[in-house]
Short mmCIF file of C-alpha atoms and ligand atoms in Angstrom, two decimals:
data_model
loop_
_atom_site.label_atom_id
_atom_site.label_comp_id
_atom_site.label_asym_id
_atom_site.label_seq_id
_atom_site.Cartn_x
_atom_site.Cartn_y
_atom_site.Cartn_z
CA MET S 1 -1.13 -22.74 -2.28
CA THR S 2 -1.21 -20.06 -4.94
CA TRP S 3 -0.88 -16.40 -4.02
CA THR S 4 -0.19 -12.98 -5.56
CA ASN S 5 1.46 -9.86 -4.14
CA TYR S 6 1.78 -6.47 -5.83
CA HIS S 7 3.33 -4.47 -3.00
CA ASN S 8 7.00 -5.33 -2.46
CA HIS S 9 10.04 -3.29 -1.48
CA CYS S 10 13.59 -4.46 -2.21
CA LYS S 11 17.12 -3.09 -1.74
CA TYR S 12 16.45 -0.26 -4.20
CA CYS S 13 14.41 1.55 -1.54
CA ASP S 14 13.95 0.59 2.13
CA GLY S 15 13.78 -3.16 1.58
CA VAL S 16 16.84 -5.27 2.27
CA ASP S 17 17.28 -7.82 -0.47
CA GLU S 18 17.97 -8.30 -4.16
CA ILE S 19 15.05 -8.58 -6.56
CA GLU S 20 16.10 -12.11 -7.45
CA THR S 21 16.08 -13.16 -3.77
CA HIS S 22 12.50 -11.90 -3.46
CA VAL S 23 11.53 -13.80 -6.58
CA LEU S 24 13.07 -17.09 -5.41
CA HIS S 25 11.38 -16.76 -2.03
CA ALA S 26 8.06 -15.89 -3.68
CA ILE S 27 8.24 -19.00 -5.86
CA LYS S 28 8.95 -21.11 -2.76
CA GLU S 29 5.89 -19.63 -1.00
CA GLY S 30 3.57 -20.35 -3.94
CA VAL S 31 3.34 -16.79 -5.25
CA ILE S 32 2.51 -17.03 -8.94
CA SER S 33 2.15 -13.33 -9.81
CA LEU S 34 4.46 -10.78 -8.18
CA GLY S 35 4.89 -7.03 -8.55
CA PHE S 36 7.75 -4.84 -7.33
CA SER S 37 6.79 -1.42 -5.96
CA SER S 38 9.81 0.46 -4.63
CA HIS S 39 9.15 3.89 -3.16
CA SER S 40 9.50 6.27 -6.11
CA PRO S 41 12.10 9.04 -5.82
CA VAL S 42 11.03 12.21 -3.99
CA SER S 43 12.41 15.74 -3.98
CA PHE S 44 13.87 15.70 -0.45
CA GLU S 45 16.57 13.76 1.41
CA ASN S 46 15.37 10.59 3.11
CA GLN S 47 16.31 7.03 4.02
CA TRP S 48 13.47 5.18 2.35
CA SER S 49 12.90 6.15 -1.28
CA MET S 50 14.69 5.07 -4.44
CA LYS S 51 17.36 7.33 -5.90
CA VAL S 52 16.62 8.73 -9.35
CA GLU S 53 19.92 7.36 -10.64
CA ASP S 54 18.96 3.81 -9.62
CA MET S 55 15.75 3.71 -11.66
CA PHE S 56 17.31 2.21 -14.77
CA ASN S 57 18.92 -0.68 -12.84
CA TYR S 58 15.75 -1.28 -10.85
CA LEU S 59 13.65 -1.70 -13.97
CA GLN S 60 16.37 -3.74 -15.67
CA ASP S 61 16.71 -6.13 -12.69
CA ILE S 62 12.95 -6.71 -12.72
CA GLN S 63 13.01 -7.38 -16.46
CA ALA S 64 15.91 -9.83 -16.09
CA ALA S 65 14.08 -11.75 -13.33
CA LYS S 66 10.87 -11.72 -15.37
CA GLU S 67 12.63 -13.42 -18.27
CA LYS S 68 14.71 -15.82 -16.18
CA TYR S 69 11.78 -17.15 -14.13
CA SER S 70 8.97 -16.83 -16.69
CA GLU S 71 8.16 -20.55 -16.44
CA GLN S 72 7.49 -20.33 -12.69
CA ILE S 73 6.09 -16.87 -11.93
CA GLU S 74 4.67 -13.75 -13.58
CA ILE S 75 6.64 -10.64 -12.62
CA TYR S 76 5.46 -7.03 -12.95
CA LYS S 77 7.06 -3.63 -12.51
CA SER S 78 5.58 -0.83 -10.50
CA LEU S 79 6.33 1.89 -7.96
CA GLU S 80 4.67 3.02 -4.76
CA ILE S 81 4.21 6.69 -5.56
CA ASP S 82 3.62 9.31 -2.87
CA PHE S 83 0.79 11.76 -3.23
CA PHE S 84 1.79 15.41 -2.81
CA PRO S 85 -0.90 18.00 -3.57
CA ASP S 86 1.60 20.28 -5.33
CA GLN S 87 2.67 17.49 -7.68
CA SER S 88 -0.63 16.65 -9.29
CA GLY S 89 -0.33 14.25 -12.19
CA LEU S 90 2.88 12.65 -10.90
CA ILE S 91 1.38 9.16 -10.59
CA LYS S 92 0.09 9.16 -14.15
CA LYS S 93 3.30 10.69 -15.49
CA CYS S 94 5.59 8.16 -13.72
CA THR S 95 3.45 5.25 -14.86
CA GLU S 96 3.51 6.38 -18.48
CA ASP S 97 7.10 7.62 -18.69
CA LEU S 98 8.53 4.47 -17.08
CA ASN S 99 6.06 2.16 -18.79
CA LEU S 100 5.02 0.59 -15.47
CA ASP S 101 2.57 -2.31 -15.45
CA TYR S 102 0.53 -0.60 -12.70
CA SER S 103 0.92 2.00 -9.94
CA ILE S 104 0.34 2.11 -6.19
CA GLY S 105 -0.66 5.53 -4.87
CA SER S 106 -0.15 6.18 -1.16
CA VAL S 107 -0.54 9.10 1.20
CA HIS S 108 2.32 9.20 3.71
CA PHE S 109 2.74 12.97 4.11
CA VAL S 110 0.02 15.39 5.15
CA ASP S 111 1.98 18.55 5.94
CA ALA S 112 5.43 19.94 6.77
CA PHE S 113 7.27 21.31 9.79
CA ASP S 114 8.26 24.98 9.97
CA ASP S 115 11.65 24.20 8.44
CA GLY S 116 9.89 22.73 5.40
CA SER S 117 10.67 19.08 6.13
CA PRO S 118 7.66 16.89 5.33
CA TRP S 119 5.76 15.25 8.19
CA GLU S 120 4.83 11.61 7.66
CA ILE S 121 1.90 9.84 9.28
CA ASP S 122 3.67 6.48 9.52
CA GLY S 123 6.90 7.52 11.19
CA PRO S 124 7.98 6.82 14.79
CA LEU S 125 5.62 7.83 17.60
CA MET S 126 7.81 10.79 18.58
CA THR S 127 7.75 12.23 15.05
CA PHE S 128 4.00 11.76 14.87
CA GLU S 129 3.48 13.54 18.19
CA LYS S 130 5.83 16.34 17.17
CA GLY S 131 3.89 17.02 13.95
CA LEU S 132 0.55 16.68 15.67
CA GLU S 133 1.56 19.34 18.18
CA GLU S 134 3.65 21.70 16.02
CA VAL S 135 1.72 21.54 12.76
CA PHE S 136 -1.82 20.69 13.86
CA ASN S 137 -1.96 22.15 17.35
CA ASN S 138 -2.85 18.69 18.73
CA ASN S 139 -6.02 18.52 16.65
CA ILE S 140 -6.05 14.85 15.62
CA ARG S 141 -9.36 15.21 13.81
CA ALA S 142 -7.85 17.88 11.55
CA VAL S 143 -4.96 15.51 10.76
CA LEU S 144 -7.35 12.74 9.79
CA GLU S 145 -9.46 15.10 7.71
CA ARG S 146 -6.33 16.17 5.83
CA TYR S 147 -5.20 12.56 5.41
CA PHE S 148 -8.48 11.46 3.85
CA ASP S 149 -8.83 14.73 1.88
CA TYR S 150 -5.49 14.01 0.22
CA THR S 151 -6.55 10.44 -0.48
CA ILE S 152 -9.72 11.74 -2.15
CA GLU S 153 -7.74 14.35 -4.10
CA MET S 154 -5.42 11.63 -5.37
CA LEU S 155 -8.32 9.40 -6.37
CA GLU S 156 -10.09 12.20 -8.19
CA ASN S 157 -7.14 13.90 -9.91
CA ASP S 158 -4.35 11.34 -10.28
CA CYS S 159 -5.85 7.93 -9.66
CA PRO S 160 -3.41 5.03 -9.27
CA THR S 161 -4.16 1.43 -10.20
CA ILE S 162 -4.02 0.42 -6.53
CA LEU S 163 -4.83 2.54 -3.49
CA GLY S 164 -2.15 1.80 -0.87
CA HIS S 165 -2.94 1.09 2.82
CA VAL S 166 -6.00 3.39 3.02
CA ASP S 167 -6.08 3.72 6.82
CA LYS S 168 -2.39 3.30 7.68
CA ILE S 169 -2.53 6.30 10.01
CA LYS S 170 -4.29 4.06 12.55
CA MET S 171 -0.92 2.40 13.26
CA GLN S 172 -0.17 5.35 15.56
CA ASN S 173 -3.01 4.20 17.82
CA HIS S 174 -1.06 1.06 18.58
CA ASN S 175 1.45 2.78 20.89
CA LYS S 176 -0.79 5.49 22.24
CA PHE S 177 -4.48 6.32 21.90
CA PHE S 178 -5.04 9.15 19.41
CA PHE S 179 -8.54 8.52 18.01
CA SER S 180 -11.29 5.93 18.03
CA GLU S 181 -12.35 4.20 14.85
CA GLN S 182 -15.78 3.95 16.46
CA GLU S 183 -16.32 7.72 16.31
CA SER S 184 -18.93 8.66 13.74
CA TRP S 185 -16.75 11.43 12.27
CA TYR S 186 -13.97 8.93 11.61
CA GLN S 187 -16.35 6.43 10.07
CA ASP S 188 -17.78 9.19 7.86
CA LEU S 189 -14.28 10.01 6.60
CA MET S 190 -13.67 6.38 5.65
CA LYS S 191 -17.09 6.18 4.04
CA GLN S 192 -16.64 9.36 1.98
CA THR S 193 -13.21 8.22 0.83
CA LEU S 194 -14.35 4.76 -0.24
CA GLU S 195 -17.47 6.16 -1.91
CA ILE S 196 -15.16 8.18 -4.16
CA ALA S 197 -12.89 5.14 -4.63
CA ALA S 198 -15.89 3.16 -5.88
CA LYS S 199 -16.46 5.68 -8.66
CA THR S 200 -12.89 5.56 -9.94
CA GLY S 201 -12.42 1.84 -10.52
CA VAL S 202 -9.32 1.82 -8.30
CA ILE S 203 -8.32 -1.48 -6.71
CA VAL S 204 -8.03 -1.07 -2.93
CA GLU S 205 -5.33 -3.25 -1.41
CA VAL S 206 -5.83 -5.24 1.75
CA ASN S 207 -2.39 -4.78 3.26
CA THR S 208 -1.21 -7.29 5.87
CA ARG S 209 1.94 -5.45 7.02
CA SER S 210 0.16 -4.12 10.11
CA LEU S 211 -0.39 -7.69 11.30
CA TYR S 212 3.02 -9.30 10.89
CA LYS S 213 4.79 -6.10 12.07
CA LYS S 214 2.33 -5.98 14.99
CA ARG S 215 1.51 -2.32 14.36
CA ALA S 216 -2.25 -2.80 14.50
CA SER S 217 -4.68 -5.55 15.35
CA GLU S 218 -6.21 -5.45 11.87
CA THR S 219 -5.13 -5.16 8.26
CA TYR S 220 -5.11 -1.83 6.39
CA PRO S 221 -8.05 -1.34 6.06
CA GLY S 222 -9.60 -3.13 9.03
CA GLU S 223 -13.07 -4.47 9.48
CA LEU S 224 -14.81 -1.09 9.09
CA GLY S 225 -13.07 -0.46 5.75
CA LEU S 226 -13.56 -4.03 4.57
CA ARG S 227 -17.31 -3.87 5.16
CA LEU S 228 -17.50 -0.59 3.24
CA LEU S 229 -15.43 -2.04 0.39
CA LYS S 230 -17.86 -4.94 0.20
CA GLU S 231 -20.90 -2.64 0.39
CA PHE S 232 -19.58 -0.40 -2.41
CA GLU S 233 -18.44 -3.42 -4.48
CA ILE S 234 -14.90 -2.10 -4.72
CA PRO S 235 -12.36 -4.57 -6.15
CA ILE S 236 -9.59 -5.62 -3.77
CA CYS S 237 -6.22 -7.32 -3.96
CA LEU S 238 -4.18 -8.92 -1.21
CA ASN S 239 -0.72 -7.42 -0.61
CA SER S 240 1.85 -7.80 2.15
CA ASP S 241 3.92 -4.62 1.59
CA ALA S 242 6.96 -6.84 2.12
CA HIS S 243 10.29 -5.20 2.88
CA HIS S 244 11.98 -8.58 3.38
CA PRO S 245 11.58 -11.83 1.39
CA LYS S 246 10.26 -13.64 4.48
CA GLU S 247 7.30 -11.20 4.60
CA ILE S 248 6.04 -12.00 1.11
CA ILE S 249 2.88 -13.85 2.19
CA GLY S 250 2.86 -12.57 5.78
CA ASP S 251 -0.51 -13.25 7.45
CA TYR S 252 -2.16 -14.11 4.13
CA LYS S 253 -3.98 -17.24 5.26
CA ASN S 254 -5.90 -15.70 8.18
CA THR S 255 -6.58 -12.51 6.19
CA ALA S 256 -7.99 -14.50 3.26
CA LEU S 257 -10.21 -16.35 5.72
CA LEU S 258 -11.44 -13.04 7.18
CA LEU S 259 -12.11 -11.65 3.69
CA ARG S 260 -14.25 -14.71 2.92
CA GLN S 261 -16.14 -14.18 6.20
CA VAL S 262 -16.81 -10.53 5.31
CA GLY S 263 -18.26 -11.80 2.05
CA PHE S 264 -15.54 -11.29 -0.55
CA LYS S 265 -15.43 -14.02 -3.17
CA GLU S 266 -12.81 -12.65 -5.57
CA LEU S 267 -9.43 -10.94 -5.55
CA LYS S 268 -7.96 -8.91 -8.38
CA VAL S 269 -4.85 -10.48 -9.87
CA LEU S 270 -2.54 -9.68 -12.73
CA LYS S 271 -2.61 -12.63 -15.09
CA ASN S 272 -1.15 -12.50 -18.58
CA ASN S 273 -0.72 -8.72 -18.20
CA SER S 274 -4.33 -7.95 -17.39
CA TRP S 275 -6.25 -7.46 -14.15
CA GLN S 276 -8.71 -10.26 -13.58
CA ALA S 277 -11.00 -11.21 -10.70
CA MET S 278 -10.35 -14.70 -9.38
CA SER S 279 -11.98 -16.68 -6.62
CA PHE S 280 -9.99 -17.59 -3.53
CA ASP S 281 -10.13 -19.17 -0.10
CA GLU S 282 -7.79 -19.34 2.88
CA ASN S 283 -5.54 -21.72 0.96
CA GLY S 284 -4.99 -19.35 -1.94
CA ILE S 285 -6.24 -18.08 -5.24
CA HIS S 286 -7.98 -20.50 -7.60
CA TRP S 287 -5.58 -19.74 -10.42
ZN1 ZN X 301 3.41 2.94 2.00
ZN1 ZN X 302 4.95 0.07 0.79
#
């Protein structure tokens, strides 16, 4: 089996292991092209992003692994960069300044509490409910409109190479019902967002973390998003958003099978430093 994965977190952010441990595990699992994407540093205290002072070592560790294992695997350097509306241009700037091979742009924060601390959409249920009540007056539709508005703003003004987990907010529905993906207003938001994505040339990831972490019954995006991606002919890649080496190809086989059933025939991969579309099936990419 031959796979790729461009969304990986290691000990430099909220992952647990060394870069080399991820690489060795990836090789064992048949991953032939691997990208590291630690959470890029942000301006506030938190437990999950990389520290500015660790950036040099992070990039150096990736480079060392790239050289050491060049016969077995292609290794690329990236960051998962948060979108904040008041920091327009950050994704492009980071990518250029740090000479990254590609970027992942993700929306995790849609507003802030009264004390100024940012409110994330993928935190624990209690934090989500607190923000929904205190910041959005329990108007879930307004939260979703903001979430997709920010995604569109990022795509239009500071477009990353890969759009991260486009509907991750649905993970909150797993513990408690907040909204239905069957509602026409929700489907319209997804449609508008992916229509814009189609114009930018962004690669939309199909992220399997929801499945192996049991946070949703479908990938990010799920069947609704996948059908729209197919309809709009948007390129996709398969990523696991691994935070542990054992998650590197988590739920890949069944997701690849589903993608084939939806009608996808190719995945975007980084091969010899360029993005290429390659055919695949449930047993892997036809490298
Ligand atoms: Zn993320
Ligand atoms: Zn991630």
